[in-house]
Amino acid sequence: SNGVPDAKNLRVKLVLLGDSGVGKSCIVLRFVRGQFDPTSKVTIGASFLSQTIALQDSTTVKFEIWDTAGQERSCPCQQRLELPLELQKHGSPDIVLALVGNKADLHENREVPVQDGMDYAEKNGMFFIETSAKTADNINQLFEEIAKRLL
Ligand code: GTP
Ligand code: MG
């Protein structure tokens, strides 16, 4: 106990999935170390990092983060379509799914309209957020939102 009444300490397992190059490792690096690496190397296998955040109500949440390799999936496009369904079927019932549109700083290169992201997330029981690991935009909010939905 840390002596604070009503304090809760949660431990959360978090897995990042997505095609190679979308910025999964950079999102984690930004969240955990506050840094951005423009020369980020592809992840081999998976890497593990953890980071603890404090919410306003004296709850602390420790994220145990698995940053997976996007290159390993044999058919990324198919996996992307099946993933939310598979996780909801086989995953823990209190799972929180977030659909993250990263590289939001590259406005002129946008490929997915915001509304498409929102619609897809809504249909699949996820929440949607656009982030930039480069500018740090919405990175902390992403993890805070996951934590809030688990409380
Ligand atoms: P795998 O490990 O192969 O699955 O890739 P990944 O999803 O971990 O991608 P990674 O984080 O290594 O980033 C790939 C490239 O995108 C790197 O050159 C990053 O610098 C760049 N990048 C990542 N996030 C952002 C972002 O928010 N904005 C911009 N402009 N570039 C980004
Ligand atoms: Mg990576």
Coordinates of C-alpha atoms and ligand atoms in Angstrom, one line a residue:
S1 CA 0.0 0.0 0.0
N2 CA 1.2 3.5 -0.7
G3 CA -1.0 4.9 2.1
V4 CA -3.3 6.9 -0.3
P5 CA -6.9 6.0 0.4
D6 CA -8.8 4.7 -2.7
A7 CA -5.5 4.4 -4.7
K8 CA -5.5 1.6 -7.2
N9 CA -2.6 0.1 -9.0
L10 CA -3.4 -1.6 -12.2
R11 CA -1.2 -3.7 -14.4
V12 CA -2.1 -3.8 -18.1
K13 CA -0.8 -6.0 -20.9
L14 CA -0.7 -4.1 -24.1
V15 CA 0.2 -5.5 -27.6
L16 CA 0.8 -3.3 -30.6
L17 CA -0.1 -4.8 -33.9
G18 CA 0.1 -3.4 -37.5
D19 CA 1.9 -3.5 -40.7
S20 CA 5.6 -2.9 -40.8
G21 CA 6.6 0.8 -40.9
V22 CA 3.4 2.3 -39.5
G23 CA 5.2 3.5 -36.4
K24 CA 4.5 1.0 -33.6
S25 CA 8.0 1.1 -32.2
C26 CA 8.1 4.9 -32.5
I27 CA 4.8 5.2 -30.6
V28 CA 6.3 3.1 -27.8
L29 CA 9.6 5.0 -27.7
R30 CA 7.7 8.3 -27.6
F31 CA 5.5 7.1 -24.7
V32 CA 8.2 5.4 -22.7
R33 CA 11.2 7.7 -23.3
G34 CA 9.7 10.9 -24.7
Q35 CA 11.9 10.5 -27.8
F36 CA 11.5 10.1 -31.6
D37 CA 13.8 8.1 -33.8
P38 CA 13.6 9.1 -37.5
T39 CA 15.9 6.1 -38.3
S40 CA 13.9 3.5 -36.4
K41 CA 14.9 0.0 -37.4
V42 CA 12.4 -2.8 -38.1
T43 CA 11.5 -4.8 -35.1
I44 CA 12.6 -8.5 -35.2
G45 CA 10.3 -10.8 -33.2
A46 CA 9.0 -8.5 -30.5
S47 CA 10.4 -6.1 -27.9
F48 CA 9.2 -5.5 -24.4
L49 CA 9.0 -2.2 -22.5
S50 CA 7.0 -1.0 -19.6
Q51 CA 5.8 2.4 -18.4
T52 CA 3.7 3.5 -15.5
I53 CA 1.4 6.4 -15.6
A54 CA -0.6 8.1 -12.9
L55 CA -4.2 9.1 -13.5
Q56 CA -5.9 12.1 -11.8
D57 CA -7.6 10.0 -9.2
S58 CA -4.3 8.6 -7.8
T59 CA -4.7 5.4 -9.7
T60 CA -1.4 4.2 -11.3
V61 CA -1.4 2.0 -14.4
K62 CA 1.6 0.0 -15.3
F63 CA 1.6 -0.8 -19.0
E64 CA 3.6 -4.0 -20.0
I65 CA 4.0 -3.3 -23.7
W66 CA 4.7 -5.9 -26.4
D67 CA 5.9 -4.2 -29.5
T68 CA 5.5 -6.8 -32.3
A69 CA 7.2 -7.1 -35.7
G70 CA 4.9 -6.0 -38.5
Q71 CA 6.9 -7.9 -41.1
E72 CA 6.2 -11.3 -39.7
R73 CA 2.6 -11.6 -40.8
S74 CA 2.2 -13.5 -44.0
C75 CA -0.7 -11.5 -45.3
P76 CA -1.0 -8.2 -43.5
C77 CA -4.1 -7.1 -45.3
Q78 CA -6.1 -10.1 -44.4
Q79 CA -4.9 -10.0 -40.8
R80 CA -6.0 -6.5 -40.5
L81 CA -9.5 -7.3 -41.5
E82 CA -9.8 -10.4 -39.2
L83 CA -8.0 -9.1 -36.2
P84 CA -10.7 -7.3 -34.2
L85 CA -13.1 -10.2 -34.7
E86 CA -10.5 -12.8 -33.6
L87 CA -9.5 -10.8 -30.6
Q88 CA -13.1 -10.4 -29.5
K89 CA -13.8 -14.1 -30.0
H90 CA -10.7 -15.4 -28.2
G91 CA -9.4 -12.6 -26.1
S92 CA -10.1 -11.7 -22.5
P93 CA -13.6 -10.2 -22.1
D94 CA -12.3 -7.0 -20.6
I95 CA -10.0 -6.4 -23.6
V96 CA -9.8 -2.8 -24.8
L97 CA -9.1 -2.4 -28.6
A98 CA -7.8 0.9 -29.9
L99 CA -7.5 1.7 -33.6
V100 CA -4.5 4.1 -34.0
G101 CA -3.9 6.2 -37.1
N102 CA -0.3 7.2 -36.7
K103 CA 1.8 9.8 -38.6
A104 CA -0.9 12.3 -38.3
D105 CA 1.7 15.0 -38.9
L106 CA 2.0 14.0 -42.5
H107 CA -1.1 15.8 -43.5
E108 CA -0.4 16.0 -47.2
N109 CA 0.1 12.2 -47.3
R110 CA -3.2 11.2 -45.7
E111 CA -4.5 7.9 -47.1
V112 CA -7.4 7.2 -44.7
P113 CA -10.1 9.8 -44.2
V114 CA -10.8 10.4 -40.5
Q115 CA -14.4 9.3 -40.9
D116 CA -13.4 5.9 -42.4
G117 CA -11.2 5.3 -39.3
M118 CA -14.0 6.2 -37.0
D119 CA -16.6 4.1 -38.8
Y120 CA -14.3 1.0 -38.9
A121 CA -13.5 1.4 -35.2
E122 CA -17.1 1.8 -34.3
K123 CA -18.2 -1.3 -36.3
N124 CA -15.5 -3.4 -34.6
G125 CA -15.9 -2.2 -31.0
M126 CA -12.7 -0.2 -30.9
F127 CA -12.0 3.4 -30.1
F128 CA -10.2 5.5 -32.7
I129 CA -7.4 8.0 -32.2
E130 CA -4.9 9.7 -34.5
T131 CA -1.4 10.1 -33.2
S132 CA 2.0 11.4 -34.2
A133 CA 5.0 9.7 -32.6
K134 CA 7.1 12.5 -34.3
T135 CA 5.3 15.5 -32.7
A136 CA 4.0 13.5 -29.7
D137 CA 0.4 14.5 -30.6
N138 CA -2.1 12.3 -28.8
I139 CA 0.5 9.7 -27.7
N140 CA -0.2 10.1 -23.9
Q141 CA -3.9 10.4 -24.6
L142 CA -3.9 7.1 -26.4
F143 CA -2.5 5.3 -23.3
E144 CA -4.7 7.3 -20.9
E145 CA -7.8 6.4 -22.8
I146 CA -6.9 2.7 -22.7
A147 CA -6.4 3.0 -19.0
K148 CA -9.7 4.8 -18.4
R149 CA -11.6 2.1 -20.3
L150 CA -10.1 -0.6 -18.1
L151 CA -11.0 1.1 -14.8
Ligands
GTP1 P1 8.0 -2.8 -37.8 O1 8.9 -2.9 -36.5 O2 8.7 -3.3 -39.0 O3 6.7 -3.5 -37.6 O4 7.7 -1.2 -38.0 P2 7.1 -0.2 -37.0 O5 5.6 -0.2 -37.1 O6 7.6 -0.4 -35.6 O7 7.6 1.2 -37.5 P3 8.7 2.2 -36.8 O8 8.2 2.7 -35.5 O9 10.0 1.6 -36.8 O10 8.6 3.5 -37.8 C1 8.8 3.3 -39.2 C2 9.2 4.7 -39.8 O11 8.2 5.6 -39.7 C3 10.5 5.3 -39.2 O12 11.2 5.9 -40.2 C4 9.9 6.3 -38.3 O13 10.8 7.4 -38.1 C5 8.7 6.8 -39.1 N1 7.6 7.3 -38.2 C6 7.1 6.6 -37.1 N2 6.1 7.4 -36.5 C7 6.0 8.5 -37.2 C8 5.2 9.7 -37.1 O14 4.3 9.8 -36.3 N3 5.4 10.6 -38.0 C9 6.3 10.5 -39.0 N4 6.4 11.6 -39.9 N5 7.1 9.5 -39.2 C10 7.0 8.5 -38.3
MG2 MG 8.8 -1.9 -34.8

